Amino acid sequence: MTYDEIRKAFLDYFAAHGHKIVPSASLIPNDPTLLFTVAGMVPWKGILQGIEPAFAPRVADVQKCIRAGGKHNDLEDVGFDGRHHTFFEMMGNWSFGDYFKEEAIMMSWELLTKVFGLDPNRIVVTTHFSDDEATAIWKKVAGKDAIRLGDKDNWWSAGDTGPCGPCTEMHYDMGADLPGGLPGTPDEDGGRYVELWNDVFMQFDRDAKGNLTPLPKQNVDTGSGVERMAAILQGKTDNYNTDLFVALKSAVSDLTGVRENADNTTSFKVITDHLRSVGFAIADGVVPSNTDRGYVIRRILRRAMRHGQMLGYRGALLSKLYPALIETMGDAYPELLANKKRVIEVIENEENAFMDMLQNGMKLLDAELPKVNNGVLPGDVAFKLFDTYGFPVDLTQMILRDKNIAVDVAGFEKCMSEQKERSRADTKGTRILWEAQTDLPATDDSSKYAPDTQMQSRVLSILRNGEFIKSGTAGDEVEIALDKTNFYGTQGGQVGDMGIILRGGVPVMNVLETNRVDGVVVHKGMLVADIAVGDIVTTQINEIVRQQTARAHTATHLLQSALQRVLNDDVEQRGSKVSPDSVRFDFSFGRAMTAEEKQAVEDLVNKWIAADMPVKHEEMSLDEAKARGAMALFSEKYGDKVKVITAGDVSCELCGGTHIYHTGEIIKAKVNKEKSISSGIRRITMSVGTLAE
């Protein structure tokens, strides 16, 4: 069975057994403790823990997942065996207080043996040593004597306290010619017996003393990896030899002109795996960056690029392979095609920046290698590669692995820690330095609202490492002031634009942050080419980030109106942070909101989004704005001329930020958390756009 046939057979089976079939949730989880959706249960966590109501008694889905950051990290193992992936698909069926052990086990067994046609004699099952019920059910349903194991293998919990319970696992015998023993034996990891299904029975609530109390609603949480199932059904011991990966590896061969062999198979595995992670993550709204999930995706993309170069290929890689990803997985995940233009553009920008970075960084590395003693690159050199050229330490390790040279990681981390301390001290200092430039004219940023994303400017000043300089070189981290710009500098709670600065059509600087210091707009980022005061350059904002930020800002206005309608008219804004597709809103209110109130606010905002109301951007006198009843922020100072943003008939505010033109552009809103930050002041966070979806 192919991947498409496996997904269809799974979903058809559970649809026939009364399950509501739902599409995969986003890779960006509604959970601040996770960078990505790392398991099939993540979207249902609130329901399974009893925090959210279930919208259906039984559900089935195929969930896209990424494990490549934090404690959920399979990145370093990808490419060196046949079973690790950063991106994978998880099939799952869920019972929210409906069926329990017997029906779950019966359906698992029937699907595996009747629908997928697996040999019953090659399936080994395990249960928890305390779970007599599940053990007896297996004997009744399949005639199987379960192997009974302990907490490590067959017990699930959400933490030290809370929902928990036993689980039963199904393992498949891949053949006596492979090494390895039965589950629970010392050589269980040899590869012969492969776990292919897990049924978790959320049966108890555990208190701080370890006491188990039966839950009033007992849930079932199951999971089975599509990649592993495909390998078993297609008779492969390596997931990368299944039909989907064979097609992707063929595309890699066509692009690079290199055929897969025993010496380069690791690179083919890395590239095809990383193509899926990067493509799906960016399609879901992740923007490569130097922080959080954006940093993880940037690392994965660069790791794939390096393996492309190890194949002897020097051009754009994942952006060229993305159409092959659509071809192989687009039917199951239509968001790949829907976001094709944006995804390819984001990947291309990253690839271009990486190739410039790699070229410059390799010069430094080649110069340092003759100085290496005892086969270890000093930590300060590895840090210089990171700090100056953006080389993650794992990329340096990868490059040196073939040369049998290690990296002093402890020394690298020491340099990193020292840099962070300097950065904390310098953040305030750079602002003081800009404020001291009294002869520097205010930046003309009147074009920051213009739809045209490019404009010509002149470099007025360059700040590097606390000193104003006449010119900077590739790899420098700098702050630059221009005579005019269309970048929006951080102001009024809205984060600044990102983008690039070009000279003669060629990028010279990646702008990662834009701030305002008095009247001067400061562009902060890394140079990818030399630049000097007086240079004529072109500023180009990142349209994707601008759009994401604009819709989040308009959503903030809708959120305030919704809070006033649901709570009371006295609710006032007390601060905000508007980031791409993310809103943090502080407001005056004397108590915690109820779950019903939060839902009512979310529903009202989404109602206004669905209405696709026009959003007017108007400039007028302050008196005229007041006459219209435009809302003003408590802490803002306004001039004689103000900008007024009006969304349909529900919101009218004085605001100098960037906004969309129809509420429908917001797509969707999701209220996440609400909490107290001080006496009488609450904070609510909301995701919009792709994050909310």
mmCIF file of N, CA, C and O in Angstrom, residues 348-423:
data_model
loop_
_atom_site.group_PDB
_atom_site.id
_atom_site.type_symbol
_atom_site.label_atom_id
_atom_site.label_comp_id
_atom_site.label_asym_id
_atom_site.label_seq_id
_atom_site.Cartn_x
_atom_site.Cartn_y
_atom_site.Cartn_z
ATOM 1 N N GLU A 348 13.827 30.502 -0.806
ATOM 2 C CA GLU A 348 14.840 31.097 -1.684
ATOM 3 C C GLU A 348 15.642 32.171 -0.959
ATOM 4 O O GLU A 348 16.875 32.234 -1.087
ATOM 5 N N ASN A 349 14.962 33.016 -0.201
ATOM 6 C CA ASN A 349 15.665 34.066 0.547
ATOM 7 C C ASN A 349 16.646 33.456 1.542
ATOM 8 O O ASN A 349 17.776 33.929 1.696
ATOM 9 N N GLU A 350 16.215 32.392 2.237
ATOM 10 C CA GLU A 350 17.085 31.731 3.196
ATOM 11 C C GLU A 350 18.270 31.064 2.505
ATOM 12 O O GLU A 350 19.399 31.101 2.997
ATOM 13 N N GLU A 351 18.005 30.449 1.377
ATOM 14 C CA GLU A 351 19.081 29.762 0.660
ATOM 15 C C GLU A 351 20.124 30.746 0.146
ATOM 16 O O GLU A 351 21.337 30.488 0.226
ATOM 17 N N ASN A 352 19.674 31.874 -0.369
ATOM 18 C CA ASN A 352 20.620 32.888 -0.849
ATOM 19 C C ASN A 352 21.488 33.416 0.288
ATOM 20 O O ASN A 352 22.706 33.575 0.139
ATOM 21 N N ALA A 353 20.849 33.677 1.435
ATOM 22 C CA ALA A 353 21.614 34.172 2.581
ATOM 23 C C ALA A 353 22.598 33.118 3.069
ATOM 24 O O ALA A 353 23.736 33.429 3.437
ATOM 25 N N PHE A 354 22.169 31.860 3.054
ATOM 26 C CA PHE A 354 23.047 30.791 3.521
ATOM 27 C C PHE A 354 24.258 30.625 2.613
ATOM 28 O O PHE A 354 25.387 30.431 3.086
ATOM 29 N N MET A 355 24.053 30.692 1.301
ATOM 30 C CA MET A 355 25.172 30.507 0.376
ATOM 31 C C MET A 355 26.209 31.612 0.553
ATOM 32 O O MET A 355 27.419 31.363 0.498
ATOM 33 N N ASP A 356 25.741 32.847 0.788
ATOM 34 C CA ASP A 356 26.683 33.942 1.060
ATOM 35 C C ASP A 356 27.425 33.691 2.374
ATOM 36 O O ASP A 356 28.644 33.874 2.467
ATOM 37 N N MET A 357 26.668 33.272 3.391
ATOM 38 C CA MET A 357 27.259 33.012 4.696
ATOM 39 C C MET A 357 28.279 31.882 4.621
ATOM 40 O O MET A 357 29.387 31.966 5.171
ATOM 41 N N LEU A 358 27.936 30.815 3.912
ATOM 42 C CA LEU A 358 28.816 29.660 3.830
ATOM 43 C C LEU A 358 30.109 30.001 3.109
ATOM 44 O O LEU A 358 31.200 29.602 3.532
ATOM 45 N N GLN A 359 29.992 30.766 2.043
ATOM 46 C CA GLN A 359 31.188 31.132 1.281
ATOM 47 C C GLN A 359 32.163 31.916 2.151
ATOM 48 O O GLN A 359 33.374 31.651 2.158
ATOM 49 N N ASN A 360 31.646 32.892 2.896
ATOM 50 C CA ASN A 360 32.514 33.703 3.754
ATOM 51 C C ASN A 360 33.032 32.903 4.954
ATOM 52 O O ASN A 360 34.199 33.021 5.339
ATOM 53 N N GLY A 361 32.150 32.083 5.544
ATOM 54 C CA GLY A 361 32.552 31.315 6.710
ATOM 55 C C GLY A 361 33.593 30.256 6.392
ATOM 56 O O GLY A 361 34.495 29.992 7.203
ATOM 57 N N MET A 362 33.507 29.636 5.227
ATOM 58 C CA MET A 362 34.471 28.603 4.861
ATOM 59 C C MET A 362 35.878 29.180 4.717
ATOM 60 O O MET A 362 36.866 28.487 4.973
ATOM 61 N N LYS A 363 35.961 30.447 4.323
ATOM 62 C CA LYS A 363 37.281 31.084 4.238
ATOM 63 C C LYS A 363 37.933 31.129 5.616
ATOM 64 O O LYS A 363 39.117 30.826 5.772
ATOM 65 N N LEU A 364 37.135 31.515 6.636
ATOM 66 C CA LEU A 364 37.659 31.556 7.991
ATOM 67 C C LEU A 364 38.011 30.153 8.474
ATOM 68 O O LEU A 364 39.091 29.931 9.055
ATOM 69 N N LEU A 365 37.130 29.196 8.223
ATOM 70 C CA LEU A 365 37.369 27.828 8.682
ATOM 71 C C LEU A 365 38.615 27.240 8.023
ATOM 72 O O LEU A 365 39.448 26.609 8.691
ATOM 73 N N ASP A 366 38.763 27.445 6.721
ATOM 74 C CA ASP A 366 39.940 26.923 6.015
ATOM 75 C C ASP A 366 41.225 27.540 6.562
ATOM 76 O O ASP A 366 42.270 26.882 6.611
ATOM 77 N N ALA A 367 41.138 28.803 6.977
ATOM 78 C CA ALA A 367 42.329 29.461 7.527
ATOM 79 C C ALA A 367 42.674 28.934 8.916
ATOM 80 O O ALA A 367 43.842 28.933 9.319
ATOM 81 N N GLU A 368 41.661 28.466 9.664
ATOM 82 C CA GLU A 368 41.891 28.008 11.027
ATOM 83 C C GLU A 368 42.275 26.531 11.107
ATOM 84 O O GLU A 368 42.917 26.116 12.080
ATOM 85 N N LEU A 369 41.902 25.736 10.118
ATOM 86 C CA LEU A 369 42.141 24.294 10.204
ATOM 87 C C LEU A 369 43.617 23.926 10.351
ATOM 88 O O LEU A 369 43.949 22.997 11.115
ATOM 89 N N PRO A 370 44.551 24.604 9.644
ATOM 90 C CA PRO A 370 45.963 24.240 9.829
ATOM 91 C C PRO A 370 46.465 24.457 11.255
ATOM 92 O O PRO A 370 47.493 23.889 11.646
ATOM 93 N N LYS A 371 45.742 25.272 12.045
ATOM 94 C CA LYS A 371 46.169 25.560 13.410
ATOM 95 C C LYS A 371 45.608 24.560 14.431
ATOM 96 O O LYS A 371 45.945 24.626 15.611
ATOM 97 N N VAL A 372 44.739 23.653 13.975
ATOM 98 C CA VAL A 372 44.068 22.729 14.895
ATOM 99 C C VAL A 372 45.065 21.739 15.487
ATOM 100 O O VAL A 372 45.866 21.132 14.766
ATOM 101 N N ASN A 373 44.997 21.589 16.812
ATOM 102 C CA ASN A 373 45.830 20.616 17.510
ATOM 103 C C ASN A 373 44.953 19.530 18.120
ATOM 104 O O ASN A 373 43.827 19.786 18.564
ATOM 105 N N ASN A 374 45.445 18.319 18.140
ATOM 106 C CA ASN A 374 44.765 17.189 18.786
ATOM 107 C C ASN A 374 43.384 16.911 18.201
ATOM 108 O O ASN A 374 42.518 16.356 18.872
ATOM 109 N N GLY A 375 43.168 17.346 16.959
ATOM 110 C CA GLY A 375 41.914 17.026 16.289
ATOM 111 C C GLY A 375 40.700 17.713 16.868
ATOM 112 O O GLY A 375 39.578 17.208 16.720
ATOM 113 N N VAL A 376 40.863 18.886 17.526
ATOM 114 C CA VAL A 376 39.731 19.598 18.132
ATOM 115 C C VAL A 376 39.783 21.070 17.726
ATOM 116 O O VAL A 376 40.783 21.756 17.989
ATOM 117 N N LEU A 377 38.715 21.567 17.114
ATOM 118 C CA LEU A 377 38.615 22.979 16.780
ATOM 119 C C LEU A 377 38.293 23.762 18.050
ATOM 120 O O LEU A 377 37.322 23.440 18.747
ATOM 121 N N PRO A 378 39.063 24.804 18.396
ATOM 122 C CA PRO A 378 38.788 25.565 19.625
ATOM 123 C C PRO A 378 37.378 26.150 19.644
ATOM 124 O O PRO A 378 36.833 26.534 18.604
ATOM 125 N N GLY A 379 36.820 26.237 20.841
ATOM 126 C CA GLY A 379 35.464 26.750 20.990
ATOM 127 C C GLY A 379 35.319 28.187 20.550
ATOM 128 O O GLY A 379 34.267 28.581 20.025
ATOM 129 N N ASP A 380 36.376 29.025 20.739
ATOM 130 C CA ASP A 380 36.253 30.419 20.348
ATOM 131 C C ASP A 380 36.204 30.578 18.834
ATOM 132 O O ASP A 380 35.570 31.504 18.315
ATOM 133 N N VAL A 381 36.836 29.645 18.100
ATOM 134 C CA VAL A 381 36.763 29.685 16.633
ATOM 135 C C VAL A 381 35.357 29.292 16.182
ATOM 136 O O VAL A 381 34.768 29.917 15.290
ATOM 137 N N ALA A 382 34.816 28.228 16.784
ATOM 138 C CA ALA A 382 33.444 27.812 16.458
ATOM 139 C C ALA A 382 32.463 28.931 16.758
ATOM 140 O O ALA A 382 31.515 29.172 16.000
ATOM 141 N N PHE A 383 32.708 29.665 17.866
ATOM 142 C CA PHE A 383 31.818 30.775 18.204
ATOM 143 C C PHE A 383 31.965 31.926 17.210
ATOM 144 O O PHE A 383 30.974 32.561 16.838
ATOM 145 N N LYS A 384 33.174 32.198 16.766
ATOM 146 C CA LYS A 384 33.375 33.254 15.781
ATOM 147 C C LYS A 384 32.639 32.932 14.490
ATOM 148 O O LYS A 384 32.028 33.814 13.869
ATOM 149 N N LEU A 385 32.667 31.659 14.096
ATOM 150 C CA LEU A 385 31.909 31.242 12.910
ATOM 151 C C LEU A 385 30.420 31.497 13.107
ATOM 152 O O LEU A 385 29.722 31.945 12.194
ATOM 153 N N PHE A 386 29.932 31.210 14.326
ATOM 154 C CA PHE A 386 28.514 31.432 14.626
ATOM 155 C C PHE A 386 28.193 32.921 14.710
ATOM 156 O O PHE A 386 27.217 33.402 14.117
ATOM 157 N N ASP A 387 29.005 33.649 15.434
ATOM 158 C CA ASP A 387 28.718 35.050 15.728
ATOM 159 C C ASP A 387 28.879 35.934 14.492
ATOM 160 O O ASP A 387 28.114 36.883 14.289
ATOM 161 N N THR A 388 29.876 35.608 13.650
ATOM 162 C CA THR A 388 30.175 36.455 12.506
ATOM 163 C C THR A 388 29.430 36.019 11.250
ATOM 164 O O THR A 388 28.940 36.849 10.483
ATOM 165 N N TYR A 389 29.336 34.702 11.049
ATOM 166 C CA TYR A 389 28.783 34.203 9.795
ATOM 167 C C TYR A 389 27.491 33.414 9.958
ATOM 168 O O TYR A 389 26.941 32.917 8.982
ATOM 169 N N GLY A 390 27.017 33.267 11.199
ATOM 170 C CA GLY A 390 25.748 32.579 11.407
ATOM 171 C C GLY A 390 25.836 31.073 11.352
ATOM 172 O O GLY A 390 24.827 30.398 11.195
ATOM 173 N N PHE A 391 27.055 30.499 11.475
ATOM 174 C CA PHE A 391 27.214 29.043 11.459
ATOM 175 C C PHE A 391 26.701 28.453 12.769
ATOM 176 O O PHE A 391 27.331 28.652 13.814
ATOM 177 N N PRO A 392 25.632 27.678 12.792
ATOM 178 C CA PRO A 392 25.289 26.935 14.004
ATOM 179 C C PRO A 392 26.412 25.947 14.302
ATOM 180 O O PRO A 392 27.069 25.448 13.386
ATOM 181 N N VAL A 393 26.633 25.652 15.572
ATOM 182 C CA VAL A 393 27.748 24.780 15.924
ATOM 183 C C VAL A 393 27.579 23.392 15.320
ATOM 184 O O VAL A 393 28.556 22.728 14.964
ATOM 185 N N ASP A 394 26.320 22.923 15.156
ATOM 186 C CA ASP A 394 26.135 21.603 14.564
ATOM 187 C C ASP A 394 26.517 21.592 13.088
ATOM 188 O O ASP A 394 26.933 20.558 12.554
ATOM 189 N N LEU A 395 26.394 22.742 12.398
ATOM 190 C CA LEU A 395 26.845 22.819 11.011
ATOM 191 C C LEU A 395 28.369 22.719 10.945
ATOM 192 O O LEU A 395 28.924 22.020 10.086
ATOM 193 N N THR A 396 29.047 23.400 11.865
ATOM 194 C CA THR A 396 30.503 23.294 11.927
ATOM 195 C C THR A 396 30.914 21.855 12.205
ATOM 196 O O THR A 396 31.850 21.328 11.587
ATOM 197 N N GLN A 397 30.212 21.192 13.125
ATOM 198 C CA GLN A 397 30.516 19.795 13.428
ATOM 199 C C GLN A 397 30.316 18.908 12.206
ATOM 200 O O GLN A 397 31.118 18.008 11.935
ATOM 201 N N MET A 398 29.252 19.181 11.457
ATOM 202 C CA MET A 398 28.972 18.387 10.270
ATOM 203 C C MET A 398 30.078 18.544 9.224
ATOM 204 O O MET A 398 30.546 17.568 8.626
ATOM 205 N N ILE A 399 30.527 19.779 9.024
ATOM 206 C CA ILE A 399 31.565 20.039 8.036
ATOM 207 C C ILE A 399 32.872 19.348 8.438
ATOM 208 O O ILE A 399 33.602 18.822 7.586
ATOM 209 N N LEU A 400 33.150 19.321 9.752
ATOM 210 C CA LEU A 400 34.424 18.778 10.224
ATOM 211 C C LEU A 400 34.388 17.274 10.438
ATOM 212 O O LEU A 400 35.438 16.647 10.598
ATOM 213 N N ARG A 401 33.173 16.700 10.460
ATOM 214 C CA ARG A 401 33.066 15.265 10.742
ATOM 215 C C ARG A 401 33.870 14.442 9.741
ATOM 216 O O ARG A 401 34.574 13.503 10.111
ATOM 217 N N ASP A 402 33.779 14.790 8.461
ATOM 218 C CA ASP A 402 34.507 14.035 7.432
ATOM 219 C C ASP A 402 36.017 14.215 7.542
ATOM 220 O O ASP A 402 36.782 13.432 6.973
ATOM 221 N N LYS A 403 36.453 15.247 8.242
ATOM 222 C CA LYS A 403 37.887 15.488 8.425
ATOM 223 C C LYS A 403 38.388 14.925 9.750
ATOM 224 O O LYS A 403 39.544 15.145 10.137
ATOM 225 N N ASN A 404 37.482 14.215 10.468
ATOM 226 C CA ASN A 404 37.811 13.621 11.774
ATOM 227 C C ASN A 404 38.288 14.677 12.776
ATOM 228 O O ASN A 404 39.211 14.441 13.565
ATOM 229 N N ILE A 405 37.655 15.850 12.716
ATOM 230 C CA ILE A 405 37.969 16.926 13.653
ATOM 231 C C ILE A 405 36.727 17.211 14.498
ATOM 232 O O ILE A 405 35.626 17.368 13.970
ATOM 233 N N ALA A 406 36.897 17.246 15.810
ATOM 234 C CA ALA A 406 35.798 17.545 16.724
ATOM 235 C C ALA A 406 35.767 19.041 17.021
ATOM 236 O O ALA A 406 36.667 19.789 16.637
ATOM 237 N N VAL A 407 34.728 19.470 17.727
ATOM 238 C CA VAL A 407 34.576 20.867 18.127
ATOM 239 C C VAL A 407 34.535 20.940 19.647
ATOM 240 O O VAL A 407 33.863 20.127 20.301
ATOM 241 N N ASP A 408 35.250 21.888 20.218
ATOM 242 C CA ASP A 408 35.209 22.120 21.665
ATOM 243 C C ASP A 408 33.878 22.794 22.004
ATOM 244 O O ASP A 408 33.778 24.027 22.067
ATOM 245 N N VAL A 409 32.845 21.981 22.197
ATOM 246 C CA VAL A 409 31.495 22.497 22.423
ATOM 247 C C VAL A 409 31.416 23.263 23.745
ATOM 248 O O VAL A 409 30.740 24.298 23.832
ATOM 249 N N ALA A 410 32.110 22.779 24.758
ATOM 250 C CA ALA A 410 32.089 23.476 26.050
ATOM 251 C C ALA A 410 32.667 24.882 25.902
ATOM 252 O O ALA A 410 32.145 25.852 26.465
ATOM 253 N N GLY A 411 33.746 25.016 25.137
ATOM 254 C CA GLY A 411 34.329 26.330 24.894
ATOM 255 C C GLY A 411 33.410 27.223 24.091
ATOM 256 O O GLY A 411 33.308 28.430 24.339
ATOM 257 N N PHE A 412 32.723 26.620 23.123
ATOM 258 C CA PHE A 412 31.738 27.367 22.333
ATOM 259 C C PHE A 412 30.635 27.914 23.233
ATOM 260 O O PHE A 412 30.249 29.082 23.139
ATOM 261 N N GLU A 413 30.102 27.057 24.111
ATOM 262 C CA GLU A 413 29.004 27.471 24.980
ATOM 263 C C GLU A 413 29.446 28.549 25.960
ATOM 264 O O GLU A 413 28.659 29.437 26.313
ATOM 265 N N LYS A 414 30.699 28.503 26.395
ATOM 266 C CA LYS A 414 31.226 29.539 27.281
ATOM 267 C C LYS A 414 31.248 30.887 26.555
ATOM 268 O O LYS A 414 30.834 31.917 27.113
ATOM 269 N N CYS A 415 31.719 30.890 25.314
ATOM 270 C CA CYS A 415 31.724 32.125 24.516
ATOM 271 C C CYS A 415 30.303 32.625 24.282
ATOM 272 O O CYS A 415 30.043 33.831 24.318
ATOM 273 N N MET A 416 29.381 31.695 24.041
ATOM 274 C CA MET A 416 27.986 32.071 23.815
ATOM 275 C C MET A 416 27.402 32.734 25.059
ATOM 276 O O MET A 416 26.707 33.753 24.971
ATOM 277 N N SER A 417 27.692 32.167 26.224
ATOM 278 C CA SER A 417 27.189 32.730 27.475
ATOM 279 C C SER A 417 27.740 34.137 27.697
ATOM 280 O O SER A 417 27.003 35.053 28.109
ATOM 281 N N GLU A 418 29.019 34.319 27.428
ATOM 282 C CA GLU A 418 29.631 35.638 27.599
ATOM 283 C C GLU A 418 29.018 36.653 26.639
ATOM 284 O O GLU A 418 28.808 37.816 26.999
ATOM 285 N N GLN A 419 28.717 36.217 25.412
ATOM 286 C CA GLN A 419 28.112 37.113 24.424
ATOM 287 C C GLN A 419 26.721 37.547 24.860
ATOM 288 O O GLN A 419 26.326 38.706 24.681
ATOM 289 N N LYS A 420 25.954 36.612 25.439
ATOM 290 C CA LYS A 420 24.613 36.951 25.901
ATOM 291 C C LYS A 420 24.667 38.014 26.993
ATOM 292 O O LYS A 420 23.831 38.919 27.026
ATOM 293 N N GLU A 421 25.646 37.882 27.880
ATOM 294 C CA GLU A 421 25.789 38.880 28.938
ATOM 295 C C GLU A 421 26.138 40.244 28.354
ATOM 296 O O GLU A 421 25.609 41.271 28.767
ATOM 297 N N ARG A 422 27.035 40.252 27.354
ATOM 298 C CA ARG A 422 27.390 41.519 26.702
ATOM 299 C C ARG A 422 26.183 42.104 25.982
ATOM 300 O O ARG A 422 25.951 43.313 25.994
ATOM 301 N N SER A 423 25.389 41.234 25.375
ATOM 302 C CA SER A 423 24.211 41.698 24.632
ATOM 303 C C SER A 423 23.209 42.366 25.556
ATOM 304 O O SER A 423 22.634 43.401 25.225
#
